[in-house]
CSV table of N, CA and C in Angstrom, one decimal:
chain,number,residue,atom,x,y,z
A,168,UNK,N,85.6,128.4,88.1
A,168,UNK,CA,86.5,129.4,87.5
A,168,UNK,C,86.7,130.5,88.6
A,169,UNK,N,85.6,130.9,89.2
A,169,UNK,CA,85.8,132.0,90.2
A,169,UNK,C,86.7,131.6,91.4
A,170,UNK,N,86.6,130.3,91.7
A,170,UNK,CA,87.5,129.8,92.8
A,170,UNK,C,89.0,129.9,92.4
A,171,UNK,N,89.3,129.6,91.2
A,171,UNK,CA,90.7,129.7,90.7
A,171,UNK,C,91.1,131.2,90.8
A,172,UNK,N,90.3,132.1,90.3
A,172,UNK,CA,90.6,133.5,90.4
A,172,UNK,C,90.8,134.0,91.8
A,173,UNK,N,89.9,133.5,92.7
A,173,UNK,CA,90.0,134.0,94.1
A,173,UNK,C,91.3,133.5,94.7
A,174,UNK,N,91.7,132.2,94.5
A,174,UNK,CA,92.9,131.7,95.0
A,174,UNK,C,94.1,132.5,94.4
A,175,UNK,N,94.1,132.8,93.1
A,175,UNK,CA,95.2,133.5,92.5
A,175,UNK,C,95.3,134.9,93.1
A,176,UNK,N,94.2,135.6,93.4
A,176,UNK,CA,94.2,136.9,94.0
A,176,UNK,C,94.8,136.9,95.4
A,177,UNK,N,94.4,135.9,96.2
A,177,UNK,CA,95.0,135.8,97.5
A,177,UNK,C,96.5,135.5,97.5
A,178,UNK,N,96.9,134.6,96.6
A,178,UNK,CA,98.3,134.2,96.5
A,178,UNK,C,99.1,135.4,96.1
A,179,UNK,N,98.6,136.1,95.1
A,179,UNK,CA,99.3,137.3,94.6
A,179,UNK,C,99.4,138.4,95.6
A,180,UNK,N,98.4,138.5,96.5
A,180,UNK,CA,98.4,139.6,97.4
A,180,UNK,C,99.1,139.2,98.8
A,181,UNK,N,99.7,138.1,98.9
A,181,UNK,CA,100.3,137.6,100.1
A,181,UNK,C,101.3,138.6,100.6
A,182,UNK,N,102.2,139.0,99.8
A,182,UNK,CA,103.3,140.0,100.2
A,182,UNK,C,102.6,141.3,100.6
A,183,UNK,N,101.7,141.8,99.8
A,183,UNK,CA,101.0,143.0,100.1
A,183,UNK,C,100.3,143.0,101.5
A,184,UNK,N,99.7,141.8,101.8
A,184,UNK,CA,99.0,141.6,103.1
A,184,UNK,C,100.0,141.8,104.2
A,185,UNK,N,101.2,141.3,104.1
A,185,UNK,CA,102.2,141.4,105.1
A,185,UNK,C,102.8,142.8,105.3
A,186,UNK,N,102.9,143.5,104.1
A,186,UNK,CA,103.5,144.9,104.2
A,186,UNK,C,102.5,145.9,104.6
A,187,UNK,N,101.3,145.9,104.1
A,187,UNK,CA,100.2,146.8,104.3
A,187,UNK,C,98.9,146.1,104.6
A,188,UNK,N,98.8,145.6,105.9
A,188,UNK,CA,97.6,144.7,106.1
A,188,UNK,C,96.3,145.4,106.1
A,189,UNK,N,96.2,146.7,106.5
A,189,UNK,CA,94.9,147.4,106.4
A,189,UNK,C,94.5,147.6,105.0
A,190,UNK,N,95.4,148.2,104.2
A,190,UNK,CA,95.0,148.5,102.8
A,190,UNK,C,94.7,147.2,102.0
A,191,UNK,N,95.5,146.1,102.3
A,191,UNK,CA,95.3,144.9,101.6
A,191,UNK,C,94.0,144.2,102.0
A,192,UNK,N,93.6,144.3,103.2
A,192,UNK,CA,92.3,143.8,103.7
A,192,UNK,C,91.2,144.5,103.0
A,193,UNK,N,91.3,145.8,102.9
A,193,UNK,CA,90.2,146.6,102.2
A,193,UNK,C,90.1,146.2,100.8
A,194,UNK,N,91.3,146.1,100.1
A,194,UNK,CA,91.3,145.7,98.7
A,194,UNK,C,90.7,144.3,98.5
A,195,UNK,N,91.0,143.3,99.4
A,195,UNK,CA,90.4,142.0,99.3
A,195,UNK,C,88.9,142.0,99.6
A,196,UNK,N,88.5,142.9,100.5
A,196,UNK,CA,87.1,143.1,100.7
A,196,UNK,C,86.3,143.6,99.5
A,197,UNK,N,87.0,144.5,98.8
A,197,UNK,CA,86.4,145.0,97.5
A,197,UNK,C,86.3,143.9,96.5
A,198,UNK,N,87.4,143.2,96.3
A,198,UNK,CA,87.4,142.1,95.4
A,198,UNK,C,86.3,141.1,95.7
A,199,UNK,N,86.1,140.7,97.0
A,199,UNK,CA,85.1,139.8,97.4
A,199,UNK,C,83.7,140.4,97.1
A,200,UNK,N,83.5,141.7,97.3
A,200,UNK,CA,82.2,142.3,97.1
A,200,UNK,C,81.9,142.3,95.6
A,201,UNK,N,82.9,142.5,94.8
A,201,UNK,CA,82.7,142.5,93.3
A,201,UNK,C,82.3,141.1,92.8
A,202,UNK,N,83.0,140.1,93.5
A,202,UNK,CA,82.7,138.7,93.1
A,202,UNK,C,81.4,138.2,93.6
A,203,UNK,N,81.0,138.6,94.8
A,203,UNK,CA,79.8,138.1,95.4
A,203,UNK,C,78.6,138.9,95.1
A,204,UNK,N,78.7,140.1,94.7
A,204,UNK,CA,77.6,140.9,94.4
A,204,UNK,C,76.7,140.4,93.2
A,205,UNK,N,77.3,140.1,92.1
A,205,UNK,CA,76.5,139.5,91.0
A,205,UNK,C,75.9,138.2,91.4
A,206,UNK,N,76.6,137.4,92.1
A,206,UNK,CA,76.1,136.1,92.5
A,206,UNK,C,74.9,136.2,93.4
A,207,UNK,N,74.9,137.1,94.3
A,207,UNK,CA,73.8,137.4,95.2
A,207,UNK,C,72.6,137.9,94.4
A,208,UNK,N,72.9,138.8,93.5
A,208,UNK,CA,71.8,139.3,92.6
A,208,UNK,C,71.1,138.2,91.8
A,209,UNK,N,71.9,137.2,91.3
A,209,UNK,CA,71.3,136.1,90.6
A,209,UNK,C,70.5,135.3,91.5
A,210,UNK,N,70.9,135.0,92.7
A,210,UNK,CA,70.1,134.2,93.6
A,210,UNK,C,68.8,134.8,93.9
A,211,UNK,N,68.8,136.1,94.2
A,211,UNK,CA,67.6,136.9,94.5
A,211,UNK,C,66.6,136.8,93.2
A,212,UNK,N,67.2,137.0,92.0
A,212,UNK,CA,66.4,137.0,90.8
A,212,UNK,C,65.7,135.6,90.7
A,213,UNK,N,66.5,134.5,90.9
A,213,UNK,CA,65.9,133.2,90.7
A,213,UNK,C,64.9,132.9,91.8
A,214,UNK,N,65.1,133.4,93.0
A,214,UNK,CA,64.1,133.2,94.0
A,214,UNK,C,62.7,133.9,93.7
A,215,UNK,N,62.8,135.1,93.2
A,215,UNK,CA,61.5,135.8,92.9
A,215,UNK,C,60.9,135.6,91.6
A,216,UNK,N,61.7,135.1,90.6
A,216,UNK,CA,61.1,134.9,89.3
A,216,UNK,C,60.8,133.4,89.1
A,217,UNK,N,61.2,132.5,90.0
A,217,UNK,CA,60.7,131.2,90.1
A,217,UNK,C,61.3,130.2,89.2
């Protein structure tokens, strides 16, 4: 499901990336951080709680 959302975000932001590449790159970085943050937290929790 996350992959579908990620593809949709990139497709929807295509025009924005061409018009404002710096702002769009920062926004995509924020979206990636919000998506990868909880996943990384889960991996760390599973590693330490066994």
